[in-house]
Amino acid sequence: MKNIFKYMIPCLAVAFGLTSCNSTMDDKASIDAMYEKATTAATSMGNTNADDYQTITVNGSVTNQAEVVEVGFQVSKASDFSAGATYYNVDEVVQDFSCTIGGLEEKTTYYVRAYAATRTAGIIFSESKTVTTPAAPIFPLDGTYTATEMEMDEDGNWNANKPFDMTIAFDEKDPTIVYITNIWGGKMTVKGQYDEAKGTIIVPNDQVVFNYEGYGDFWIHGVKDDFSGYASAVTFKFTALGGKMESGKMAIQYSEGDYTYVYYVMEHK
């Protein structure tokens, strides 16, 4: 009797194994259908537009979003995307998606294609399109700027506040003297020394930029970039190509000390 069980147990195990496999096996048509469904995601390009000399807006679409984990665009100066290709992903996987891409070069042709990262078929690319950025405009120093104030929070992070207008005007008699109005949104004017060769405006410290009832005057004071101490002045750096201006970091001070730390990124209107 012992010998019978000795040979029966292995056979029973094999039998159970075969039964288990058969119960989950699909026919070839079912398997092909499953594979086809998993790889039907496809991407295509929509309109591409150059918004200005360094910014483009691109549009794309994707099918079978259920199989897609990420969508976006790939941008390169090379038609085969072999050199300097950069990915720009979109936050949400939706059928139609778009992206505004900045920091590009003027008078440059870029190749753009949409991509979709899928669960089973890797990354799928669309056909490519080209978009060419125009030449950057040349601006004078004086005029009205759209200023974005970057303010440091309690954790030491820089956050962008709502943009507002800031103006720069030359002194009527001395072209090396300029006046900047509306720093910190206070509608007040400070005086600076303009160096055309360096493209800098040096604004002396302790000039009043705001007055608030109950607190009194608020004024500016330069801060070193690494925050190792105060700077001797606040420096604004101007770039005629594109009309860009960026200030050095500064403390907004009042009678009780430093109120906050800011710097400005400005663009000529």
PDB file of C-alpha atoms in Angstrom:
ATOM      1  CA  MET A   1       0.000   0.000   0.000  1.00  0.00           C
ATOM      2  CA  LYS A   2       2.857   2.334   0.798  1.00  0.00           C
ATOM      3  CA  ASN A   3       4.260   1.786  -2.714  1.00  0.00           C
ATOM      4  CA  ILE A   4       0.946   2.776  -4.344  1.00  0.00           C
ATOM      5  CA  PHE A   5       0.860   6.146  -2.531  1.00  0.00           C
ATOM      6  CA  LYS A   6       4.501   6.641  -3.357  1.00  0.00           C
ATOM      7  CA  TYR A   7       3.636   6.817  -7.073  1.00  0.00           C
ATOM      8  CA  MET A   8       0.172   8.372  -6.818  1.00  0.00           C
ATOM      9  CA  ILE A   9       1.134  11.585  -4.995  1.00  0.00           C
ATOM     10  CA  PRO A  10       3.448  12.956  -7.734  1.00  0.00           C
ATOM     11  CA  CYS A  11       0.832  12.188 -10.373  1.00  0.00           C
ATOM     12  CA  LEU A  12      -1.860  14.030  -8.453  1.00  0.00           C
ATOM     13  CA  ALA A  13       0.407  17.048  -8.217  1.00  0.00           C
ATOM     14  CA  VAL A  14       0.970  17.038 -11.972  1.00  0.00           C
ATOM     15  CA  ALA A  15      -2.736  16.667 -12.599  1.00  0.00           C
ATOM     16  CA  PHE A  16      -3.583  19.668 -10.441  1.00  0.00           C
ATOM     17  CA  GLY A  17      -0.923  21.659 -12.224  1.00  0.00           C
ATOM     18  CA  LEU A  18      -2.377  20.948 -15.645  1.00  0.00           C
ATOM     19  CA  THR A  19      -5.889  21.775 -14.508  1.00  0.00           C
ATOM     20  CA  SER A  20      -4.739  25.136 -13.131  1.00  0.00           C
ATOM     21  CA  CYS A  21      -3.014  26.088 -16.380  1.00  0.00           C
ATOM     22  CA  ASN A  22      -5.952  25.145 -18.565  1.00  0.00           C
ATOM     23  CA  SER A  23      -8.418  27.142 -16.515  1.00  0.00           C
ATOM     24  CA  THR A  24      -6.608  30.446 -17.225  1.00  0.00           C
ATOM     25  CA  MET A  25      -5.409  29.850 -20.764  1.00  0.00           C
ATOM     26  CA  ASP A  26      -6.914  32.108 -23.461  1.00  0.00           C
ATOM     27  CA  ASP A  27      -7.072  31.370 -27.125  1.00  0.00           C
ATOM     28  CA  LYS A  28      -4.777  33.208 -29.545  1.00  0.00           C
ATOM     29  CA  ALA A  29      -7.442  35.713 -30.619  1.00  0.00           C
ATOM     30  CA  SER A  30      -7.994  36.809 -27.021  1.00  0.00           C
ATOM     31  CA  ILE A  31      -4.283  37.266 -26.411  1.00  0.00           C
ATOM     32  CA  ASP A  32      -3.882  39.271 -29.633  1.00  0.00           C
ATOM     33  CA  ALA A  33      -6.807  41.484 -28.658  1.00  0.00           C
ATOM     34  CA  MET A  34      -5.290  42.170 -25.249  1.00  0.00           C
ATOM     35  CA  TYR A  35      -1.931  43.058 -26.783  1.00  0.00           C
ATOM     36  CA  GLU A  36      -3.558  45.286 -29.397  1.00  0.00           C
ATOM     37  CA  LYS A  37      -5.471  47.174 -26.698  1.00  0.00           C
ATOM     38  CA  ALA A  38      -2.311  47.702 -24.663  1.00  0.00           C
ATOM     39  CA  THR A  39      -0.443  49.291 -27.559  1.00  0.00           C
ATOM     40  CA  THR A  40      -3.093  51.420 -29.280  1.00  0.00           C
ATOM     41  CA  ALA A  41      -2.000  54.653 -27.572  1.00  0.00           C
ATOM     42  CA  ALA A  42      -0.921  57.171 -30.181  1.00  0.00           C
ATOM     43  CA  THR A  43       0.157  60.803 -30.086  1.00  0.00           C
ATOM     44  CA  SER A  44      -0.135  63.608 -32.610  1.00  0.00           C
ATOM     45  CA  MET A  45       0.932  67.238 -32.822  1.00  0.00           C
ATOM     46  CA  GLY A  46      -1.443  70.183 -32.984  1.00  0.00           C
ATOM     47  CA  ASN A  47      -0.618  73.838 -33.577  1.00  0.00           C
ATOM     48  CA  THR A  48       2.796  75.267 -32.703  1.00  0.00           C
ATOM     49  CA  ASN A  49       3.213  79.004 -32.165  1.00  0.00           C
ATOM     50  CA  ALA A  50       6.096  81.317 -31.340  1.00  0.00           C
ATOM     51  CA  ASP A  51       4.721  83.677 -28.673  1.00  0.00           C
ATOM     52  CA  ASP A  52       7.860  85.816 -28.655  1.00  0.00           C
ATOM     53  CA  TYR A  53      11.596  85.498 -29.255  1.00  0.00           C
ATOM     54  CA  GLN A  54      12.106  83.037 -26.378  1.00  0.00           C
ATOM     55  CA  THR A  55       8.701  81.395 -25.799  1.00  0.00           C
ATOM     56  CA  ILE A  56       6.613  78.918 -27.783  1.00  0.00           C
ATOM     57  CA  THR A  57       3.233  77.293 -27.176  1.00  0.00           C
ATOM     58  CA  VAL A  58       2.722  73.738 -28.452  1.00  0.00           C
ATOM     59  CA  ASN A  59      -0.342  71.479 -28.568  1.00  0.00           C
ATOM     60  CA  GLY A  60      -0.738  67.730 -28.781  1.00  0.00           C
ATOM     61  CA  SER A  61      -3.210  64.892 -28.318  1.00  0.00           C
ATOM     62  CA  VAL A  62      -3.146  61.268 -27.220  1.00  0.00           C
ATOM     63  CA  THR A  63      -5.498  58.295 -27.613  1.00  0.00           C
ATOM     64  CA  ASN A  64      -6.219  55.474 -25.142  1.00  0.00           C
ATOM     65  CA  GLN A  65      -5.240  57.521 -22.089  1.00  0.00           C
ATOM     66  CA  ALA A  66      -5.868  54.522 -19.791  1.00  0.00           C
ATOM     67  CA  GLU A  67      -2.589  53.013 -21.025  1.00  0.00           C
ATOM     68  CA  VAL A  68      -0.637  56.264 -20.634  1.00  0.00           C
ATOM     69  CA  VAL A  69       1.156  57.409 -17.477  1.00  0.00           C
ATOM     70  CA  GLU A  70       2.682  60.682 -18.777  1.00  0.00           C
ATOM     71  CA  VAL A  71       2.376  63.016 -21.742  1.00  0.00           C
ATOM     72  CA  GLY A  72       4.357  66.004 -22.904  1.00  0.00           C
ATOM     73  CA  PHE A  73       6.676  67.306 -25.587  1.00  0.00           C
ATOM     74  CA  GLN A  74      10.252  66.808 -26.662  1.00  0.00           C
ATOM     75  CA  VAL A  75      12.132  69.810 -28.062  1.00  0.00           C
ATOM     76  CA  SER A  76      15.453  69.885 -29.922  1.00  0.00           C
ATOM     77  CA  LYS A  77      17.422  71.962 -32.396  1.00  0.00           C
ATOM     78  CA  ALA A  78      18.209  68.733 -34.289  1.00  0.00           C
ATOM     79  CA  SER A  79      15.641  67.248 -36.678  1.00  0.00           C
ATOM     80  CA  ASP A  80      16.422  63.740 -35.411  1.00  0.00           C
ATOM     81  CA  PHE A  81      16.345  64.875 -31.747  1.00  0.00           C
ATOM     82  CA  SER A  82      19.889  63.598 -31.297  1.00  0.00           C
ATOM     83  CA  ALA A  83      21.352  66.734 -29.750  1.00  0.00           C
ATOM     84  CA  GLY A  84      20.182  68.604 -26.687  1.00  0.00           C
ATOM     85  CA  ALA A  85      16.673  67.158 -26.704  1.00  0.00           C
ATOM     86  CA  THR A  86      14.642  68.263 -23.677  1.00  0.00           C
ATOM     87  CA  TYR A  87      11.428  66.752 -22.310  1.00  0.00           C
ATOM     88  CA  TYR A  88       8.602  68.940 -20.993  1.00  0.00           C
ATOM     89  CA  ASN A  89       5.931  66.901 -19.258  1.00  0.00           C
ATOM     90  CA  VAL A  90       2.317  68.022 -18.751  1.00  0.00           C
ATOM     91  CA  ASP A  91       0.760  67.684 -15.301  1.00  0.00           C
ATOM     92  CA  GLU A  92      -2.322  65.685 -16.320  1.00  0.00           C
ATOM     93  CA  VAL A  93      -2.878  62.923 -18.860  1.00  0.00           C
ATOM     94  CA  VAL A  94      -5.775  64.183 -20.994  1.00  0.00           C
ATOM     95  CA  GLN A  95      -6.711  63.721 -24.636  1.00  0.00           C
ATOM     96  CA  ASP A  96      -5.719  67.248 -25.686  1.00  0.00           C
ATOM     97  CA  PHE A  97      -2.813  68.889 -23.903  1.00  0.00           C
ATOM     98  CA  SER A  98      -0.588  71.923 -24.362  1.00  0.00           C
ATOM     99  CA  CYS A  99       2.547  73.506 -22.942  1.00  0.00           C
ATOM    100  CA  THR A 100       4.190  76.926 -22.996  1.00  0.00           C
ATOM    101  CA  ILE A 101       7.969  76.582 -23.166  1.00  0.00           C
ATOM    102  CA  GLY A 102      10.278  79.489 -22.345  1.00  0.00           C
ATOM    103  CA  GLY A 103      13.971  80.219 -22.118  1.00  0.00           C
ATOM    104  CA  LEU A 104      14.608  79.593 -25.829  1.00  0.00           C
ATOM    105  CA  GLU A 105      16.976  81.396 -28.188  1.00  0.00           C
ATOM    106  CA  GLU A 106      15.991  84.066 -30.685  1.00  0.00           C
ATOM    107  CA  LYS A 107      16.004  83.399 -34.459  1.00  0.00           C
ATOM    108  CA  THR A 108      16.234  79.654 -33.886  1.00  0.00           C
ATOM    109  CA  THR A 109      14.300  76.762 -35.438  1.00  0.00           C
ATOM    110  CA  TYR A 110      13.158  74.128 -32.957  1.00  0.00           C
ATOM    111  CA  TYR A 111      11.792  70.666 -33.675  1.00  0.00           C
ATOM    112  CA  VAL A 112       8.915  69.600 -31.422  1.00  0.00           C
ATOM    113  CA  ARG A 113       7.086  66.306 -31.052  1.00  0.00           C
ATOM    114  CA  ALA A 114       4.520  65.036 -28.586  1.00  0.00           C
ATOM    115  CA  TYR A 115       5.237  61.941 -26.513  1.00  0.00           C
ATOM    116  CA  ALA A 116       3.310  59.500 -24.338  1.00  0.00           C
ATOM    117  CA  ALA A 117       4.898  57.175 -21.797  1.00  0.00           C
ATOM    118  CA  THR A 118       2.789  53.997 -21.786  1.00  0.00           C
ATOM    119  CA  ARG A 119       2.465  51.127 -19.337  1.00  0.00           C
ATOM    120  CA  THR A 120       3.398  48.414 -21.827  1.00  0.00           C
ATOM    121  CA  ALA A 121       4.912  49.900 -24.976  1.00  0.00           C
ATOM    122  CA  GLY A 122       7.479  52.361 -23.629  1.00  0.00           C
ATOM    123  CA  ILE A 123       7.537  55.917 -24.977  1.00  0.00           C
ATOM    124  CA  ILE A 124       5.537  56.654 -28.120  1.00  0.00           C
ATOM    125  CA  PHE A 125       6.353  59.759 -30.192  1.00  0.00           C
ATOM    126  CA  SER A 126       4.262  61.722 -32.664  1.00  0.00           C
ATOM    127  CA  GLU A 127       5.404  63.232 -35.922  1.00  0.00           C
ATOM    128  CA  SER A 128       7.530  66.353 -35.442  1.00  0.00           C
ATOM    129  CA  LYS A 129       6.809  69.962 -36.305  1.00  0.00           C
ATOM    130  CA  THR A 130       9.044  73.004 -36.504  1.00  0.00           C
ATOM    131  CA  VAL A 131       8.674  76.438 -34.962  1.00  0.00           C
ATOM    132  CA  THR A 132      11.074  79.357 -35.403  1.00  0.00           C
ATOM    133  CA  THR A 133      11.486  82.086 -32.819  1.00  0.00           C
ATOM    134  CA  PRO A 134      11.682  85.667 -34.114  1.00  0.00           C
ATOM    135  CA  ALA A 135      14.478  88.144 -33.508  1.00  0.00           C
ATOM    136  CA  ALA A 136      14.523  89.694 -30.067  1.00  0.00           C
ATOM    137  CA  PRO A 137      13.499  93.362 -29.981  1.00  0.00           C
ATOM    138  CA  ILE A 138      15.974  95.982 -28.780  1.00  0.00           C
ATOM    139  CA  PHE A 139      14.641  98.275 -26.062  1.00  0.00           C
ATOM    140  CA  PRO A 140      15.899 101.520 -24.532  1.00  0.00           C
ATOM    141  CA  LEU A 141      16.515 101.639 -20.802  1.00  0.00           C
ATOM    142  CA  ASP A 142      13.761 104.110 -19.983  1.00  0.00           C
ATOM    143  CA  GLY A 143      10.077 103.286 -20.092  1.00  0.00           C
ATOM    144  CA  THR A 144       7.543 101.101 -18.314  1.00  0.00           C
ATOM    145  CA  TYR A 145       8.374  97.574 -17.160  1.00  0.00           C
ATOM    146  CA  THR A 146       6.257  94.683 -15.994  1.00  0.00           C
ATOM    147  CA  ALA A 147       7.921  93.793 -12.698  1.00  0.00           C
ATOM    148  CA  THR A 148       7.555  90.454 -10.942  1.00  0.00           C
ATOM    149  CA  GLU A 149       8.525  90.647  -7.293  1.00  0.00           C
ATOM    150  CA  MET A 150      10.254  87.574  -5.890  1.00  0.00           C
ATOM    151  CA  GLU A 151       9.816  87.471  -2.105  1.00  0.00           C
ATOM    152  CA  MET A 152      11.517  85.187   0.402  1.00  0.00           C
ATOM    153  CA  ASP A 153       9.239  83.249   2.749  1.00  0.00           C
ATOM    154  CA  GLU A 154       9.977  82.032   6.272  1.00  0.00           C
ATOM    155  CA  ASP A 155      11.546  78.825   4.918  1.00  0.00           C
ATOM    156  CA  GLY A 156      13.986  80.701   2.690  1.00  0.00           C
ATOM    157  CA  ASN A 157      12.127  79.953  -0.553  1.00  0.00           C
ATOM    158  CA  TRP A 158      11.530  82.581  -3.243  1.00  0.00           C
ATOM    159  CA  ASN A 159       7.908  83.065  -4.325  1.00  0.00           C
ATOM    160  CA  ALA A 160       6.541  85.230  -7.150  1.00  0.00           C
ATOM    161  CA  ASN A 161       4.009  87.903  -6.231  1.00  0.00           C
ATOM    162  CA  LYS A 162       1.499  89.409  -8.646  1.00  0.00           C
ATOM    163  CA  PRO A 163       3.237  91.504 -11.358  1.00  0.00           C
ATOM    164  CA  PHE A 164       2.879  95.276 -11.414  1.00  0.00           C
ATOM    165  CA  ASP A 165       4.278  98.238 -13.366  1.00  0.00           C
ATOM    166  CA  MET A 166       7.573  99.927 -12.550  1.00  0.00           C
ATOM    167  CA  THR A 167       8.964 102.873 -14.529  1.00  0.00           C
ATOM    168  CA  ILE A 168      12.468 104.149 -15.278  1.00  0.00           C
ATOM    169  CA  ALA A 169      13.209 107.684 -16.497  1.00  0.00           C
ATOM    170  CA  PHE A 170      16.391 109.590 -17.290  1.00  0.00           C
ATOM    171  CA  ASP A 171      17.254 112.833 -15.575  1.00  0.00           C
ATOM    172  CA  GLU A 172      16.549 115.731 -17.949  1.00  0.00           C
ATOM    173  CA  LYS A 173      20.066 117.162 -17.603  1.00  0.00           C
ATOM    174  CA  ASP A 174      22.283 114.196 -16.726  1.00  0.00           C
ATOM    175  CA  PRO A 175      21.864 110.966 -18.790  1.00  0.00           C
ATOM    176  CA  THR A 176      23.813 108.987 -16.187  1.00  0.00           C
ATOM    177  CA  ILE A 177      21.149 109.658 -13.551  1.00  0.00           C
ATOM    178  CA  VAL A 178      17.909 107.644 -13.660  1.00  0.00           C
ATOM    179  CA  TYR A 179      14.802 107.484 -11.507  1.00  0.00           C
ATOM    180  CA  ILE A 180      12.979 104.248 -10.672  1.00  0.00           C
ATOM    181  CA  THR A 181       9.364 104.585  -9.580  1.00  0.00           C
ATOM    182  CA  ASN A 182       7.163 102.091  -7.731  1.00  0.00           C
ATOM    183  CA  ILE A 183       9.674  99.710  -6.139  1.00  0.00           C
ATOM    184  CA  TRP A 184       7.706  97.501  -3.715  1.00  0.00           C
ATOM    185  CA  GLY A 185       4.509  98.997  -5.137  1.00  0.00           C
ATOM    186  CA  GLY A 186       4.896 102.141  -3.042  1.00  0.00           C
ATOM    187  CA  LYS A 187       4.585 104.611  -5.963  1.00  0.00           C
ATOM    188  CA  MET A 188       7.660 106.422  -4.701  1.00  0.00           C
ATOM    189  CA  THR A 189      10.786 107.271  -6.710  1.00  0.00           C
ATOM    190  CA  VAL A 190      14.403 106.410  -5.976  1.00  0.00           C
ATOM    191  CA  LYS A 191      17.524 107.722  -7.695  1.00  0.00           C
ATOM    192  CA  GLY A 192      20.273 105.639  -9.307  1.00  0.00           C
ATOM    193  CA  GLN A 193      23.519 105.954 -11.268  1.00  0.00           C
ATOM    194  CA  TYR A 194      23.414 104.416 -14.777  1.00  0.00           C
ATOM    195  CA  ASP A 195      26.526 102.870 -16.344  1.00  0.00           C
ATOM    196  CA  GLU A 196      25.686 102.296 -20.017  1.00  0.00           C
ATOM    197  CA  ALA A 197      28.843 100.255 -20.730  1.00  0.00           C
ATOM    198  CA  LYS A 198      28.028  97.772 -17.954  1.00  0.00           C
ATOM    199  CA  GLY A 199      24.249  98.026 -18.312  1.00  0.00           C
ATOM    200  CA  THR A 200      23.846  98.593 -14.575  1.00  0.00           C
ATOM    201  CA  ILE A 201      21.936 100.995 -12.365  1.00  0.00           C
ATOM    202  CA  ILE A 202      23.424 101.441  -8.898  1.00  0.00           C
ATOM    203  CA  VAL A 203      20.742 102.534  -6.434  1.00  0.00           C
ATOM    204  CA  PRO A 204      22.129 103.821  -3.096  1.00  0.00           C
ATOM    205  CA  ASN A 205      20.761 102.244   0.076  1.00  0.00           C
ATOM    206  CA  ASP A 206      18.210 103.673   2.490  1.00  0.00           C
ATOM    207  CA  GLN A 207      15.922 105.367  -0.039  1.00  0.00           C
ATOM    208  CA  VAL A 208      12.243 105.340   0.995  1.00  0.00           C
ATOM    209  CA  VAL A 209       9.916 103.234  -1.171  1.00  0.00           C
ATOM    210  CA  PHE A 210       6.760 103.053   0.949  1.00  0.00           C
ATOM    211  CA  ASN A 211       4.973 104.774   3.806  1.00  0.00           C
ATOM    212  CA  TYR A 212       2.413 102.923   5.872  1.00  0.00           C
ATOM    213  CA  GLU A 213       0.317 104.591   8.529  1.00  0.00           C
ATOM    214  CA  GLY A 214       1.208 103.271  11.943  1.00  0.00           C
ATOM    215  CA  TYR A 215       4.560 101.866  10.786  1.00  0.00           C
ATOM    216  CA  GLY A 216       6.119 104.865   9.071  1.00  0.00           C
ATOM    217  CA  ASP A 217       8.656 104.707   6.248  1.00  0.00           C
ATOM    218  CA  PHE A 218       9.978 101.566   4.587  1.00  0.00           C
ATOM    219  CA  TRP A 219      13.277 101.769   2.690  1.00  0.00           C
ATOM    220  CA  ILE A 220      15.572  99.523   0.655  1.00  0.00           C
ATOM    221  CA  HIS A 221      19.017  98.185   1.486  1.00  0.00           C
ATOM    222  CA  GLY A 222      21.148  95.902  -0.679  1.00  0.00           C
ATOM    223  CA  VAL A 223      21.820  92.328   0.440  1.00  0.00           C
ATOM    224  CA  LYS A 224      24.635  90.080  -0.803  1.00  0.00           C
ATOM    225  CA  ASP A 225      23.489  87.218  -3.019  1.00  0.00           C
ATOM    226  CA  ASP A 226      24.714  84.613  -0.523  1.00  0.00           C
ATOM    227  CA  PHE A 227      23.135  86.518   2.395  1.00  0.00           C
ATOM    228  CA  SER A 228      26.492  86.777   4.122  1.00  0.00           C
ATOM    229  CA  GLY A 229      25.749  90.433   4.865  1.00  0.00           C
ATOM    230  CA  TYR A 230      24.449  93.687   3.462  1.00  0.00           C
ATOM    231  CA  ALA A 231      25.586  95.097   0.116  1.00  0.00           C
ATOM    232  CA  SER A 232      26.748  98.677  -0.415  1.00  0.00           C
ATOM    233  CA  ALA A 233      23.835  99.385  -2.796  1.00  0.00           C
ATOM    234  CA  VAL A 234      21.093  97.732  -4.837  1.00  0.00           C
ATOM    235  CA  THR A 235      22.183  96.886  -8.399  1.00  0.00           C
ATOM    236  CA  PHE A 236      19.804  96.620 -11.361  1.00  0.00           C
ATOM    237  CA  LYS A 237      21.177  94.834 -14.453  1.00  0.00           C
ATOM    238  CA  PHE A 238      19.699  95.826 -17.840  1.00  0.00           C
ATOM    239  CA  THR A 239      19.805  93.829 -21.094  1.00  0.00           C
ATOM    240  CA  ALA A 240      18.707  95.777 -24.169  1.00  0.00           C
ATOM    241  CA  LEU A 241      18.063  92.567 -26.141  1.00  0.00           C
ATOM    242  CA  GLY A 242      14.509  91.783 -25.119  1.00  0.00           C
ATOM    243  CA  GLY A 243      14.352  94.650 -22.641  1.00  0.00           C
ATOM    244  CA  LYS A 244      15.148  92.562 -19.578  1.00  0.00           C
ATOM    245  CA  MET A 245      16.042  93.909 -16.156  1.00  0.00           C
ATOM    246  CA  GLU A 246      16.826  92.095 -12.905  1.00  0.00           C
ATOM    247  CA  SER A 247      17.607  93.619  -9.557  1.00  0.00           C
ATOM    248  CA  GLY A 248      19.969  92.411  -6.907  1.00  0.00           C
ATOM    249  CA  LYS A 249      18.520  91.125  -3.668  1.00  0.00           C
ATOM    250  CA  MET A 250      17.407  93.756  -1.202  1.00  0.00           C
ATOM    251  CA  ALA A 251      15.956  94.061   2.276  1.00  0.00           C
ATOM    252  CA  ILE A 252      12.828  96.085   2.803  1.00  0.00           C
ATOM    253  CA  GLN A 253      13.529  97.750   6.146  1.00  0.00           C
ATOM    254  CA  TYR A 254      11.558  99.783   8.648  1.00  0.00           C
ATOM    255  CA  SER A 255      12.089 101.092  12.175  1.00  0.00           C
ATOM    256  CA  GLU A 256      12.077  97.613  13.731  1.00  0.00           C
ATOM    257  CA  GLY A 257      14.553  96.056  11.291  1.00  0.00           C
ATOM    258  CA  ASP A 258      14.297  93.958   8.125  1.00  0.00           C
ATOM    259  CA  TYR A 259      10.658  93.503   7.129  1.00  0.00           C
ATOM    260  CA  THR A 260      11.189  91.172   4.153  1.00  0.00           C
ATOM    261  CA  TYR A 261      13.669  90.286   1.367  1.00  0.00           C
ATOM    262  CA  VAL A 262      12.855  90.750  -2.333  1.00  0.00           C
ATOM    263  CA  TYR A 263      14.322  91.061  -5.808  1.00  0.00           C
ATOM    264  CA  TYR A 264      12.731  91.977  -9.144  1.00  0.00           C
ATOM    265  CA  VAL A 265      12.571  90.375 -12.579  1.00  0.00           C
ATOM    266  CA  MET A 266      11.434  93.018 -15.071  1.00  0.00           C
ATOM    267  CA  GLU A 267      10.471  93.087 -18.756  1.00  0.00           C
ATOM    268  CA  HIS A 268      10.122  96.230 -20.847  1.00  0.00           C
ATOM    269  CA  LYS A 269       6.626  96.865 -22.180  1.00  0.00           C
TER     270      LYS A 269
END
